[in-house]
Every structure is written in C-alpha cells, then in structure tokens.
Short mmCIF file of C-alpha atoms in Angstrom, two decimals:
data_model
loop_
_atom_site.label_atom_id
_atom_site.label_comp_id
_atom_site.label_asym_id
_atom_site.label_seq_id
_atom_site.Cartn_x
_atom_site.Cartn_y
_atom_site.Cartn_z
CA UNK H 860 146.46 59.28 116.15
CA UNK H 861 146.82 60.81 112.72
CA UNK H 862 143.73 62.18 111.00
CA UNK H 863 144.16 59.67 108.21
CA UNK H 864 144.03 56.77 110.67
CA UNK H 865 140.98 58.23 112.37
CA UNK H 866 139.18 58.46 109.05
CA UNK H 867 140.20 54.91 108.14
CA UNK H 868 138.82 53.65 111.45
CA UNK H 869 135.61 55.57 110.91
CA UNK H 870 135.28 53.90 107.53
CA UNK H 871 135.81 50.55 109.24
CA UNK H 872 133.07 51.54 111.73
CA UNK H 873 135.53 51.18 114.58
CA UNK H 874 134.15 53.03 117.62
CA UNK H 875 137.66 53.69 118.92
CA UNK H 876 137.83 56.37 116.27
CA UNK H 877 135.28 58.42 118.18
CA UNK H 878 137.44 58.32 121.31
CA UNK H 879 140.38 59.45 119.21
CA UNK H 880 138.34 62.29 117.72
CA UNK H 881 137.15 63.31 121.14
CA UNK H 882 140.68 63.21 122.53
CA UNK H 883 142.26 65.10 119.66
CA UNK H 884 139.56 67.57 118.75
CA UNK H 885 137.24 67.66 121.76
CA UNK H 886 138.71 70.81 123.22
CA UNK H 887 138.99 72.44 119.81
CA UNK H 888 135.29 71.81 119.13
CA UNK H 889 134.29 72.85 122.61
CA UNK H 890 136.17 76.13 122.23
CA UNK H 891 134.40 76.93 118.96
CA UNK H 892 131.02 75.97 120.36
CA UNK H 893 131.56 77.88 123.59
CA UNK H 894 132.48 81.04 121.71
CA UNK H 895 129.15 80.83 119.89
CA UNK H 896 126.68 79.42 122.40
CA UNK H 897 128.31 80.87 125.50
CA UNK H 898 127.26 78.11 127.85
CA UNK H 899 129.32 75.15 129.00
CA UNK H 900 126.35 72.82 128.97
CA UNK H 901 125.32 73.79 125.46
CA UNK H 902 128.92 73.56 124.26
CA UNK H 903 129.16 70.06 125.71
CA UNK H 904 125.93 69.08 124.04
CA UNK H 905 127.19 70.53 120.79
CA UNK H 906 130.40 68.48 120.93
CA UNK H 907 128.40 65.29 121.50
CA UNK H 908 126.27 66.15 118.48
CA UNK H 909 129.43 66.74 116.47
CA UNK H 910 130.77 63.29 117.32
CA UNK H 911 127.47 61.78 116.24
CA UNK H 912 127.51 63.82 113.04
CA UNK H 913 131.07 62.71 112.29
CA UNK H 914 130.09 59.07 112.89
CA UNK H 915 127.10 59.44 110.57
CA UNK H 916 128.85 61.37 107.82
CA UNK H 917 132.08 59.33 107.54
CA UNK H 918 131.55 57.28 105.47
CA UNK H 919 130.52 58.30 102.86
CA UNK H 920 132.60 61.47 103.34
CA UNK H 921 136.37 61.31 103.26
CA UNK H 922 137.54 64.81 104.23
CA UNK H 923 140.97 65.96 103.14
CA UNK H 924 141.21 68.45 105.95
CA UNK H 925 139.68 66.77 108.99
CA UNK H 926 140.29 69.67 111.36
CA UNK H 927 138.40 72.09 109.14
CA UNK H 928 135.72 69.48 108.49
CA UNK H 929 135.03 68.88 112.15
CA UNK H 930 135.28 72.61 112.85
CA UNK H 931 132.64 73.32 110.25
CA UNK H 932 130.28 70.75 111.71
CA UNK H 933 130.82 72.25 115.15
CA UNK H 934 130.18 75.78 113.96
CA UNK H 935 127.02 74.75 112.13
CA UNK H 936 125.69 72.84 115.14
CA UNK H 937 126.54 75.67 117.50
CA UNK H 938 124.80 78.15 115.21
CA UNK H 939 121.72 75.93 115.25
CA UNK H 940 121.78 75.85 119.04
CA UNK H 941 122.22 79.60 119.08
CA UNK H 942 119.11 80.02 116.95
CA UNK H 943 117.15 78.06 119.52
CA UNK H 944 118.79 79.91 122.37
CA UNK H 945 118.48 83.36 120.86
CA UNK H 946 114.87 83.51 121.99
CA UNK H 947 116.20 83.12 125.51
CA UNK H 948 118.80 85.84 124.89
CA UNK H 949 121.80 83.63 125.45
CA UNK H 950 124.87 83.12 123.35
CA UNK H 951 128.58 83.79 123.51
CA UNK H 952 129.59 87.10 125.00
CA UNK H 953 130.71 88.52 121.67
CA UNK H 954 128.23 86.83 119.38
CA UNK H 955 125.69 89.63 119.59
CA UNK H 956 128.37 92.12 118.59
CA UNK H 957 129.59 89.85 115.80
CA UNK H 958 126.06 89.65 114.43
CA UNK H 959 125.81 93.43 114.54
CA UNK H 960 129.06 93.70 112.63
CA UNK H 961 127.95 91.15 110.06
CA UNK H 962 124.65 92.97 109.61
CA UNK H 963 126.66 95.50 107.58
CA UNK H 964 127.09 92.76 105.02
CA UNK H 965 123.57 91.47 105.13
CA UNK H 966 121.57 93.70 102.79
CA UNK H 967 121.35 94.71 99.15
CA UNK H 968 122.32 91.44 97.54
CA UNK H 969 121.14 90.87 94.01
CA UNK H 970 118.34 88.35 93.61
CA UNK H 971 120.59 86.08 91.57
CA UNK H 972 123.27 86.15 94.21
CA UNK H 973 120.85 85.21 96.96
CA UNK H 974 119.74 82.23 94.90
CA UNK H 975 123.37 81.21 94.40
CA UNK H 976 124.89 81.79 97.80
CA UNK H 977 127.98 79.82 96.94
CA UNK H 978 128.87 82.59 94.49
CA UNK H 979 128.85 85.14 97.29
CA UNK H 980 130.97 82.80 99.37
CA UNK H 981 133.39 82.31 96.47
CA UNK H 982 133.78 86.07 96.16
CA UNK H 983 134.35 86.38 99.91
CA UNK H 984 137.01 83.66 99.74
CA UNK H 985 138.68 85.39 96.81
CA UNK H 986 138.69 88.63 98.74
CA UNK H 987 140.15 87.01 101.85
CA UNK H 988 142.93 85.32 99.89
CA UNK H 989 144.04 88.70 98.64
CA UNK H 990 144.65 89.91 102.19
CA UNK H 991 147.93 89.31 103.92
CA UNK H 992 148.02 86.39 106.30
CA UNK H 993 147.63 88.30 109.55
CA UNK H 994 144.58 90.15 108.30
CA UNK H 995 143.07 86.92 107.05
CA UNK H 996 143.54 85.51 110.51
CA UNK H 997 141.95 88.51 112.19
CA UNK H 998 138.89 88.12 109.95
CA UNK H 999 138.62 84.35 110.34
CA UNK H 1000 139.18 84.41 114.10
CA UNK H 1001 136.44 86.98 114.49
CA UNK H 1002 133.81 85.77 112.08
CA UNK H 1003 134.50 82.06 111.97
CA UNK H 1004 135.82 81.23 115.43
CA UNK H 1005 133.83 84.06 117.03
CA UNK H 1006 136.79 85.05 119.21
CA UNK H 1007 136.71 88.22 121.24
CA UNK H 1008 138.96 91.10 120.25
CA UNK H 1009 141.34 90.66 123.18
CA UNK H 1010 142.07 87.10 122.15
CA UNK H 1011 142.50 88.01 118.48
CA UNK H 1012 144.92 90.69 119.57
CA UNK H 1013 146.96 88.19 121.56
CA UNK H 1014 146.98 85.59 118.78
CA UNK H 1015 147.83 87.91 115.90
CA UNK H 1016 150.05 90.45 117.62
CA UNK H 1017 147.92 93.45 116.69
CA UNK H 1018 146.80 95.76 119.44
CA UNK H 1019 143.12 95.59 120.32
CA UNK H 1020 142.52 99.01 118.77
CA UNK H 1021 144.12 97.81 115.57
CA UNK H 1022 142.01 94.67 115.54
CA UNK H 1023 138.88 96.83 115.75
CA UNK H 1024 140.17 99.05 112.96
CA UNK H 1025 141.17 96.15 110.76
CA UNK H 1026 137.78 94.49 111.16
CA UNK H 1027 135.97 97.71 110.40
CA UNK H 1028 138.13 98.45 107.39
CA UNK H 1029 137.93 94.94 106.01
CA UNK H 1030 134.14 94.85 106.32
CA UNK H 1031 133.96 98.09 104.41
CA UNK H 1032 136.41 96.94 101.76
CA UNK H 1033 134.64 93.60 101.43
CA UNK H 1034 131.37 95.43 100.91
CA UNK H 1035 132.95 97.57 98.19
CA UNK H 1036 134.48 94.49 96.62
CA UNK H 1037 131.18 92.61 96.54
CA UNK H 1038 129.51 95.63 94.94
CA UNK H 1039 132.26 95.87 92.36
CA UNK H 1040 131.87 92.19 91.56
CA UNK H 1041 128.16 92.67 90.99
CA UNK H 1042 127.09 90.43 93.85
CA UNK H 1043 125.52 93.36 95.68
CA UNK H 1044 123.39 96.13 94.31
CA UNK Z 763 119.69 88.48 103.25
CA UNK Z 764 119.51 87.98 107.01
CA UNK Z 765 122.55 88.33 109.22
CA UNK Z 766 122.07 84.75 110.37
CA UNK Z 767 122.32 83.59 106.78
CA UNK Z 768 125.57 85.51 106.34
CA UNK Z 769 126.88 83.94 109.54
CA UNK Z 770 125.91 80.47 108.32
CA UNK Z 771 127.36 81.14 104.90
CA UNK Z 772 130.73 82.07 106.41
CA UNK Z 773 131.01 78.49 107.69
CA UNK Z 774 132.11 77.73 104.14
CA UNK Z 775 135.19 79.95 104.30
CA UNK Z 776 138.24 78.37 102.67
CA UNK Z 777 139.50 75.45 104.77
CA UNK Z 778 143.10 76.53 104.57
CA UNK Z 779 142.25 79.85 106.15
CA UNK Z 780 140.27 78.13 108.89
CA UNK Z 781 143.05 75.67 109.64
CA UNK Z 782 145.76 78.26 109.65
CA UNK Z 783 143.93 80.59 112.05
CA UNK Z 784 142.79 77.62 114.15
CA UNK Z 785 146.33 76.41 114.64
CA UNK Z 786 147.46 79.81 115.82
CA UNK Z 787 144.54 80.00 118.19
CA UNK Z 788 145.29 76.54 119.51
CA UNK Z 789 148.98 77.30 119.98
CA UNK Z 790 148.13 80.48 121.81
CA UNK Z 791 145.74 78.72 124.16
CA UNK Z 792 148.14 75.85 124.74
CA UNK Z 793 150.91 78.28 125.55
CA UNK Z 794 148.95 79.41 128.54
CA UNK Z 795 147.05 82.33 127.08
CA UNK Z 796 143.73 80.80 127.84
CA UNK Z 797 142.50 77.38 128.66
CA UNK Z 798 140.30 75.58 126.23
CA UNK Z 799 137.95 74.89 129.07
CA UNK Z 800 134.71 76.74 128.90
CA UNK Z 801 134.02 79.51 131.31
CA UNK Z 802 132.05 77.92 134.08
CA UNK Z 803 132.18 80.85 136.39
CA UNK Z 804 128.61 80.73 137.45
CA UNK Z 805 128.76 77.08 138.45
CA UNK Z 806 132.21 76.66 139.86
CA UNK Z 807 133.34 80.05 141.04
CA UNK Z 808 135.05 78.49 144.05
CA UNK Z 809 137.34 76.60 141.70
CA UNK Z 810 138.37 79.81 140.01
CA UNK Z 811 139.04 81.40 143.36
CA UNK Z 812 141.30 78.57 144.48
CA UNK Z 813 143.04 78.59 141.10
CA UNK Z 814 143.68 82.32 141.48
CA UNK Z 815 145.22 81.76 144.91
CA UNK Z 816 147.47 79.04 143.53
CA UNK Z 817 148.50 81.26 140.62
CA UNK Z 818 149.34 84.10 142.98
CA UNK Z 819 151.43 81.74 145.09
CA UNK Z 820 153.22 80.46 141.97
CA UNK Z 821 153.93 84.02 140.79
CA UNK Z 822 155.34 84.98 144.18
CA UNK Z 823 157.51 81.87 144.23
CA UNK Z 824 158.70 82.65 140.70
CA UNK Z 825 159.48 86.24 141.64
CA UNK Z 826 161.47 85.02 144.63
CA UNK Z 827 163.62 82.76 142.45
CA UNK Z 828 164.11 85.45 139.82
CA UNK Z 829 165.32 87.93 142.44
CA UNK Z 830 167.57 85.29 143.92
CA UNK Z 831 169.06 84.40 140.54
CA UNK Z 832 169.53 87.99 139.42
CA UNK Z 833 171.72 88.57 142.44
CA UNK Z 834 173.83 85.56 141.54
CA UNK Z 835 174.02 86.13 137.82
CA UNK Z 836 176.83 87.98 136.21
CA UNK Z 837 175.14 90.15 133.66
CA UNK Z 838 177.22 91.04 130.60
CA UNK Z 839 177.28 94.74 129.92
CA UNK Z 840 177.29 96.08 126.40
CA UNK Z 841 180.05 98.51 125.65
CA UNK Z 842 178.40 101.85 125.03
CA UNK Z 843 181.40 103.05 123.06
CA UNK Z 844 181.11 100.24 120.60
CA UNK Z 845 180.85 101.01 116.93
CA UNK Z 846 177.76 98.92 116.84
CA UNK Z 847 175.94 100.60 119.64
CA UNK Z 848 173.69 102.72 117.50
CA UNK Z 849 171.38 102.63 114.57
CA UNK Z 850 173.67 104.63 112.35
CA UNK Z 851 176.17 101.84 112.05
CA UNK Z 852 173.83 99.24 110.80
CA UNK Z 853 173.99 100.27 107.20
CA UNK Z 854 177.73 100.10 106.77
CA UNK Z 855 178.37 96.45 107.45
CA UNK Z 856 177.36 93.62 105.25
CA UNK Z 857 177.90 89.93 105.52
CA UNK Z 858 176.48 86.69 104.39
CA UNK Z 859 174.32 84.83 106.82
CA UNK Z 860 175.51 81.64 108.44
CA UNK Z 861 173.69 80.75 111.57
CA UNK Z 862 175.08 77.36 112.34
CA UNK Z 863 176.62 78.20 115.66
CA UNK Z 864 174.43 81.06 116.69
CA UNK Z 865 171.58 79.18 118.15
CA UNK Z 866 173.58 77.14 120.58
CA UNK Z 867 175.49 80.11 121.84
CA UNK Z 868 172.30 82.01 122.14
CA UNK Z 869 170.71 79.31 124.16
CA UNK Z 870 173.57 78.92 126.54
CA UNK Z 871 173.84 82.62 127.15
CA UNK Z 872 170.19 82.70 127.73
CA UNK Z 873 170.45 80.05 130.34
CA UNK Z 874 173.32 81.71 132.09
CA UNK Z 875 171.79 85.10 132.33
CA UNK Z 876 168.40 83.97 133.38
CA UNK Z 877 169.70 81.44 135.76
CA UNK Z 878 167.16 79.04 134.52
CA UNK Z 879 167.95 75.53 133.49
CA UNK Z 880 165.05 75.18 131.20
CA UNK Z 881 165.45 75.88 127.58
CA UNK Z 882 162.24 76.05 125.73
CA UNK Z 883 162.37 76.06 122.03
CA UNK Z 884 159.86 76.54 119.36
CA UNK Z 885 160.08 76.05 115.72
CA UNK Z 886 157.98 78.05 113.34
CA UNK Z 887 154.46 77.00 113.78
CA UNK Z 888 153.16 74.29 111.60
CA UNK Z 889 151.14 75.78 108.92
CA UNK Z 890 150.03 72.61 107.35
CA UNK Z 891 147.41 74.22 105.27
CA UNK Z 892 149.41 76.42 103.07
CA UNK Z 893 152.97 76.24 101.99
CA UNK Z 894 152.76 79.88 101.16
CA UNK Z 895 152.13 81.11 104.60
CA UNK Z 896 154.46 82.79 106.93
CA UNK Z 897 154.60 80.90 110.12
CA UNK Z 898 154.03 82.93 113.15
CA UNK Z 899 155.88 81.09 115.82
CA UNK Z 900 154.80 80.66 119.32
CA UNK Z 901 156.72 79.21 122.17
CA UNK Z 902 155.70 76.56 124.55
CA UNK Z 903 155.53 78.26 127.83
CA UNK Z 904 156.16 76.81 131.19
CA UNK Z 905 154.50 79.78 132.76
CA UNK Z 906 150.86 80.11 133.46
CA UNK Z 907 150.94 83.87 133.20
CA UNK Z 908 148.80 85.74 130.79
CA UNK Z 909 150.28 86.49 127.40
CA UNK Z 910 147.94 89.29 126.53
CA UNK Z 911 150.79 91.71 126.34
CA UNK Z 912 152.87 89.54 124.11
CA UNK Z 913 151.48 91.17 121.07
CA UNK Z 914 153.60 93.38 118.91
CA UNK Z 915 153.27 96.97 119.87
CA UNK Z 916 151.13 99.60 118.28
CA UNK Z 917 153.76 100.97 116.00
CA UNK Z 918 153.45 97.83 114.04
CA UNK Z 919 149.72 97.71 113.89
CA UNK Z 920 149.08 98.96 110.41
CA UNK Z 921 152.50 98.50 108.96
CA UNK Z 922 151.67 95.26 107.27
CA UNK Z 923 149.38 96.96 104.84
CA UNK Z 924 150.95 96.52 101.44
CA UNK Z 925 154.11 94.50 101.36
CA UNK Z 926 154.88 93.25 104.79
CA UNK Z 927 155.46 89.86 106.28
CA UNK Z 928 156.36 89.46 109.87
CA UNK Z 929 157.42 87.02 112.49
CA UNK Z 930 156.29 87.36 116.03
CA UNK Z 931 157.02 85.35 119.08
CA UNK Z 932 156.72 85.34 122.80
CA UNK Z 933 159.46 84.68 125.22
CA UNK Z 934 159.57 81.13 126.46
CA UNK Z 935 160.23 81.97 130.07
CA UNK Z 936 158.35 85.22 130.28
CA UNK Z 937 155.22 85.42 128.19
CA UNK Z 938 155.01 89.13 128.91
CA UNK Z 939 157.83 89.68 126.45
CA UNK Z 940 156.63 89.51 122.90
CA UNK Z 941 158.87 90.42 120.01
CA UNK Z 942 158.69 90.44 116.28
CA UNK Z 943 160.53 91.16 113.10
CA UNK Z 944 158.74 92.55 110.09
CA UNK Z 945 160.02 92.47 106.53
CA UNK Z 946 158.74 95.20 104.24
CA UNK Z 947 158.77 95.49 100.49
CA UNK Z 948 156.94 97.98 98.36
CA UNK Z 949 154.00 96.23 96.74
CA UNK Z 950 155.03 92.82 98.13
CA UNK Z 951 157.87 92.32 95.66
CA UNK Z 952 161.45 93.37 94.97
CA UNK Z 953 163.96 92.73 92.23
CA UNK Z 954 166.38 89.99 93.25
CA UNK Z 955 169.28 91.55 95.12
CA UNK Z 956 167.32 94.66 96.07
CA UNK Z 957 166.76 95.25 99.74
CA UNK Z 958 163.82 94.33 101.88
CA UNK Z 959 163.67 96.64 104.81
CA UNK Z 960 163.30 94.97 108.15
CA UNK Z 961 162.12 96.25 111.46
CA UNK Z 962 162.42 94.68 114.86
CA UNK Z 963 160.49 95.49 117.96
CA UNK Z 964 158.84 93.96 120.97
CA UNK Z 965 155.92 94.40 123.26
CA UNK Z 966 155.63 97.51 125.38
CA UNK Z 967 155.69 95.45 128.55
CA UNK Z 968 159.24 94.30 127.89
CA UNK Z 969 161.68 96.08 130.16
CA UNK Z 970 165.44 96.03 130.57
CA UNK Z 971 166.19 93.22 128.20
CA UNK Z 972 169.86 92.65 127.75
CA UNK Z 973 169.95 91.96 124.06
CA UNK Z 974 167.93 90.60 121.25
CA UNK Z 975 169.62 88.56 118.59
CA UNK Z 976 168.19 88.19 115.16
CA UNK Z 977 169.83 85.61 112.96
CA UNK Z 978 168.87 85.41 109.32
CA UNK Z 979 169.73 82.45 107.18
CA UNK Z 980 168.39 80.66 104.16
CA UNK Z 981 169.09 77.50 102.25
CA UNK Z 982 167.39 78.92 99.20
CA UNK Z 983 168.67 82.47 99.02
CA UNK Z 984 172.00 84.18 99.47
CA UNK Z 985 171.44 86.68 102.25
CA UNK Z 986 173.17 90.04 102.52
CA UNK Z 987 172.30 92.23 105.45
CA UNK Z 988 173.14 95.70 106.60
CA UNK Z 989 174.03 94.99 110.19
CA UNK Z 990 177.18 94.32 112.19
CA UNK Z 991 179.36 91.40 111.22
CA UNK Z 992 180.27 90.65 114.76
CA UNK Z 993 179.92 92.02 118.19
CA UNK Z 994 181.90 91.26 121.29
CA UNK Z 995 180.25 91.10 124.65
CA UNK Z 996 182.19 90.15 127.77
CA UNK Z 997 185.05 88.84 125.71
CA UNK Z 998 182.88 86.34 123.92
CA UNK Z 999 182.95 86.55 120.17
CA UNK Z 1000 179.77 85.52 118.51
CA UNK Z 1001 179.37 84.13 115.06
CA UNK Z 1002 179.32 86.65 112.28
CA UNK Z 1003 175.74 86.04 111.34
CA UNK Z 1004 174.40 87.49 114.55
CA UNK Z 1005 172.66 90.78 114.64
CA UNK Z 1006 172.62 92.37 118.03
CA UNK Z 1007 170.28 95.11 118.87
CA UNK Z 1008 172.21 96.65 121.68
CA UNK Z 1009 171.85 100.42 121.70
CA UNK Z 1010 172.43 100.49 125.44
CA UNK Z 1011 173.30 98.08 128.18
CA UNK Z 1012 169.64 97.40 128.72
CA UNK Z 1013 167.02 97.62 126.01
CA UNK Z 1014 163.64 99.09 126.64
CA UNK Z 1015 160.76 99.54 124.21
CA UNK Z 1016 161.87 103.14 123.73
CA UNK Z 1017 165.00 101.90 121.95
CA UNK Z 1018 162.95 100.15 119.32
CA UNK Z 1019 161.99 99.68 116.57
CA UNK Z 1020 165.36 99.18 114.98
CA UNK Z 1021 165.77 98.99 111.26
CA UNK Z 1022 168.07 97.17 108.91
CA UNK Z 1023 167.86 95.72 105.45
CA UNK Z 1024 168.40 92.34 103.90
CA UNK Z 1025 168.94 91.54 100.26
CA UNK Z 1026 168.26 88.14 98.82
CA UNK Z 1027 169.52 86.46 95.69
CA UNK Z 1028 168.24 83.04 94.70
CA UNK Z 1029 170.78 80.23 94.84
CA UNK Z 1030 168.98 78.54 91.98
CA UNK Z 1031 167.88 80.54 88.96
CA UNK Z 1032 164.87 78.64 87.83
CA UNK Z 1033 161.82 80.02 86.09
CA UNK Z 1034 159.92 79.85 89.32
CA UNK Z 1035 160.57 78.37 92.72
CA UNK Z 1036 159.79 79.07 96.31
CA UNK Z 1037 162.32 79.34 99.04
CA UNK Z 1038 162.34 80.26 102.65
CA UNK Z 1039 164.30 82.58 104.86
CA UNK Z 1040 164.68 81.62 108.46
CA UNK Z 1041 164.73 84.29 111.09
CA UNK Z 1042 165.67 83.32 114.59
CA UNK Z 1043 164.91 85.71 117.41
CA UNK Z 1044 166.62 85.24 120.72
CA UNK Z 1045 166.10 87.47 123.71
CA UNK Z 1046 168.59 87.20 126.51
CA UNK Z 1047 167.94 88.42 130.03
CA UNK Z 1048 164.76 86.40 130.34
CA UNK Z 1049 165.71 83.67 127.92
CA UNK Z 1050 163.29 83.49 125.04
CA UNK Z 1051 163.98 81.80 121.77
CA UNK Z 1052 161.95 81.43 118.64
CA UNK Z 1053 162.26 80.59 114.98
CA UNK Z 1054 160.12 81.90 112.17
CA UNK Z 1055 160.17 81.26 108.47
CA UNK Z 1056 159.18 83.58 105.67
CA UNK Z 1057 158.35 81.87 102.42
CA UNK Z 1058 159.21 83.80 99.31
CA UNK Z 1059 158.82 83.14 95.62
CA UNK Z 1060 161.40 83.81 92.98
CA UNK Z 1061 160.20 84.34 89.45
CA UNK Z 1062 163.13 83.84 87.12
CA UNK Z 1063 161.39 85.37 84.10
CA UNK Z 1064 161.17 88.74 85.71
CA UNK Z 1065 163.95 88.28 88.30
CA UNK Z 1066 161.52 89.14 91.08
CA UNK Z 1067 161.35 87.96 94.66
CA UNK Z 1068 157.87 88.19 96.12
CA UNK Z 1069 156.00 87.49 99.26
CA UNK Z 1070 154.03 84.34 98.84
CA UNK Z 1071 150.70 86.14 98.58
CA UNK Z 1072 151.57 87.67 95.23
CA UNK Z 1073 151.33 86.10 91.79
CA UNK Z 1074 153.97 86.68 89.14
CA UNK Z 1075 151.54 88.74 87.09
CA UNK Z 1076 150.73 91.00 90.00
CA UNK Z 1077 154.39 91.33 90.88
CA UNK Z 1078 155.33 92.30 87.35
CA UNK Z 1079 152.65 94.94 87.29
CA UNK Z 1080 154.40 96.72 90.17
CA UNK Z 1081 157.51 97.35 88.07
#
C-alpha cells in the first residue's frame, strides 16, 4: 500500500492502516529501535508504541515523508526507552560509543543557542547538506540510525577504517563550523 | 548541553537525508547483508546454530555447482596482444556513447560464462527524497552470503573529498564482488566539454574476473570518452559504447583501478537544467549487473556542468 493511501486510511480512522504500517515499516522501525535499545523485547515494545503514536498523531498530522516521520517517532521512543534502560546499563552495542562520540559536540554552546535548539539543528542540517552524498550517509547512518561501523562500511562502500576517519573528521569540522557560525563559544 | 540532548536533537535531521540513507540501509539488508530481525542470540541460540548449519550446507552445494559449471563453461580469453589490453591505449580512442545493445549482450555473456540461468538486475536505487542525489545501486541477491566485502576498496576511501561522485554495486550472483566507478572533477564542476576523470575498481575480495564492462550513456548529454571504441573477444564484436577493462585474461584487484575520462556537452543549452548520465557496470565471470545514475546540472550562463551538490554561484567561484 502506498504511503498516501495509508495516511488517507488513518485519517478515515480505518484500523487496516495500522496493519499496513506494521507490514510495510515494522521491520524498518524494529531495526532502528534495536540499534538503539539493543534488546529484542524493548525493540518490539517500541514498535508497538510507534504504531500507537502514529494512530494518535494522524490526524491531525499529514506527513509528506511518511518513512522519515515514522522513523523519527521510532527514534524518539527508542531514545526514551534507552534513558530508562541506561540505569540498567543496557542499550545497543554501539550506542555507548555513539554517545561518547557525540559528547564532543555537547559542550560550549552559547546560552542563546541552547534556548533555541532548532537554530543549532538548522546549522547542523546546513553543514550536512554541504557534504557529498556518501559522507552525509555515513553521518546519518551513524548518528541517526545508530548503525555500527561495519554495517556503515558495507552500505556506503567505504572501508571500516575510512568510516572511522570520516566520522572523526566530520565531527571536528562540524564543531569548527558551529563555532564559526557563532552557535558555540 | 548534555550528550543526550544532542542525540535527541539529531532526530530532527533533514528528512531527505534520513530517507536517502534509510533506503540504502534497507536495500543492503534486503540484499542479504543482514536481516532486519533483531539479534536474539541469548534467547534462541539454537536457531542460529541450525541456521549456520543450513548456510554451510547451501554454500557447499553452491560451490559444488560452481565447480561443475566451470568445467563445462567455455571461458573466453582476452587477447593479450590486443591494442586495448593496457591502460596506455585508453586515451587515444574516443566515441560517442550508445548503449542500446550492450546490456543484452552483457547479460547473455554473463549467463553463459557463469553457467547460471538466473539474471538478476538492479536499477539505480530509488532515491525518492532528492532528485539531486547520485543513486548508489544495489543488486537483489539470491545468495545469503555476507556482503561485507562488497565495499569499494581502500584506494577509494578518501577520494570523494572535493569533486567526486561514484557508483558502487555488488555482483548479483556473488555478493563478495563489489565494484564501483567514481567520477572526479576539480571542485565539483567542469566547463562543458571538459573532461571528468573516471576511475573504476572493485573490492579486494574479487579474484579472477573475466572482464568488467562499463557502459556510459545519457539522454541529456553528449558523451565523449577516452576508451576503446570496440573490442573483440572470442570473435564476438560488441557494441561500440562498451568499455572493457581487460588488461589480462583474468582481472584481479591488482590490475585496478583503471582510469579514463568522459566529456559531456549538454544536448539542450538552457539557462539551467539537470540531466543524468547512466553508467552500467557488468562483471562477467560471476555474472553481476548494475546500473547507476549520476545527476548533473548544466548552468548555461556560465557553461558549467556540476555535480548536483553545487550551486551555480559556488561553481562559478571555482573558475
């Protein structure tokens, strides 16, 4: 079923739409959730929550890009589960490392920027769009989909060593870019 | 700001980027790289064990058939004395691209040499999110083998810094064989008619391939390339748009990368329009086939052809 039809059915409150969402995007959501929470049970729970969230949010929402929309809900839910699970030291196998990597970007923001986080995000998006497509994918696969380096290497065609180097370099460049743009001190 | 907040904030990354990367990830996993199913090792380890046994049996069966077919197959041998057998000849021959008959001949040869009746095809991957993107094609694979080694080799790793777009693919019948073509241009742009340099290579696990064919064509641009017009193997004359990388009778990773150039001129001279160049990669002995598309912009004002990531203003600043 096309995304447009699914959304139409959701607007009509037709429960078949949920089966269609589950069929079409269940594995996609489960993969994202599993990368983050690291447990099959939690990933399953997360996907169920996503279906509920989709049911509750459409209508009134009418997403243009349903895949990204549902992916975002999944990521947010999985991150919430991770926060609960962190105390129990669980999580996807690479999530801890991803958090360590992101910690390089986590300090020194200007007070104004912290208040207006969407400005930081806008600058990050601008930076990413300036990269070539393969580098964009490396970044997004790592920090959005939380993929491990071996998988990123296989998807993008870079060697694993290059993936590490690209991630390191792009974090550094992004940091410099954010400083130049006045978002960071 | 806490790391968790950064992580949460990144959820809002541009949807086109998310979709594009997600599609590649999905294609890779569907092609047998990794199942979408969650790792349930701790709960169902016996399932994994039985799956491993079945995989091993399948691999052995596959190997048996390959050995059997290799013995039966007549393998065309490239003429080492050919004018086209080395890199040095690539620059002296130019022709316009016309790939109409290439693909079918490629497919049939592929089938013959591999002894396999299956012909798996893949078109450039659907990059629904952005018309500007280069599609990185992936092939549907009938094999359950790992495709970890299908990545382009290390020589390519950093080469896309600056002006590079590339096409990569994995072989349909043997996911171990990954190959790619990269187009380079200084600063992501060239004057119309000036050459893009191109490089072809494949994964280090590829061994003893017979030939790789790269066919370049475009509905939007006139294509001129510095590679052989034609090449005769086993008495069969291929169409003049084929480019055969055949430095020896069997190609190994040591023979690559190979280099050639293509020059593009827009068929329409508008102020601005985008066009695409199709690159088809066919690998013989094993029988892989893939299509990729590079989208380029032509800016009539400045007579520049650019990779799709570059604006006219940026492109003009390079010259």
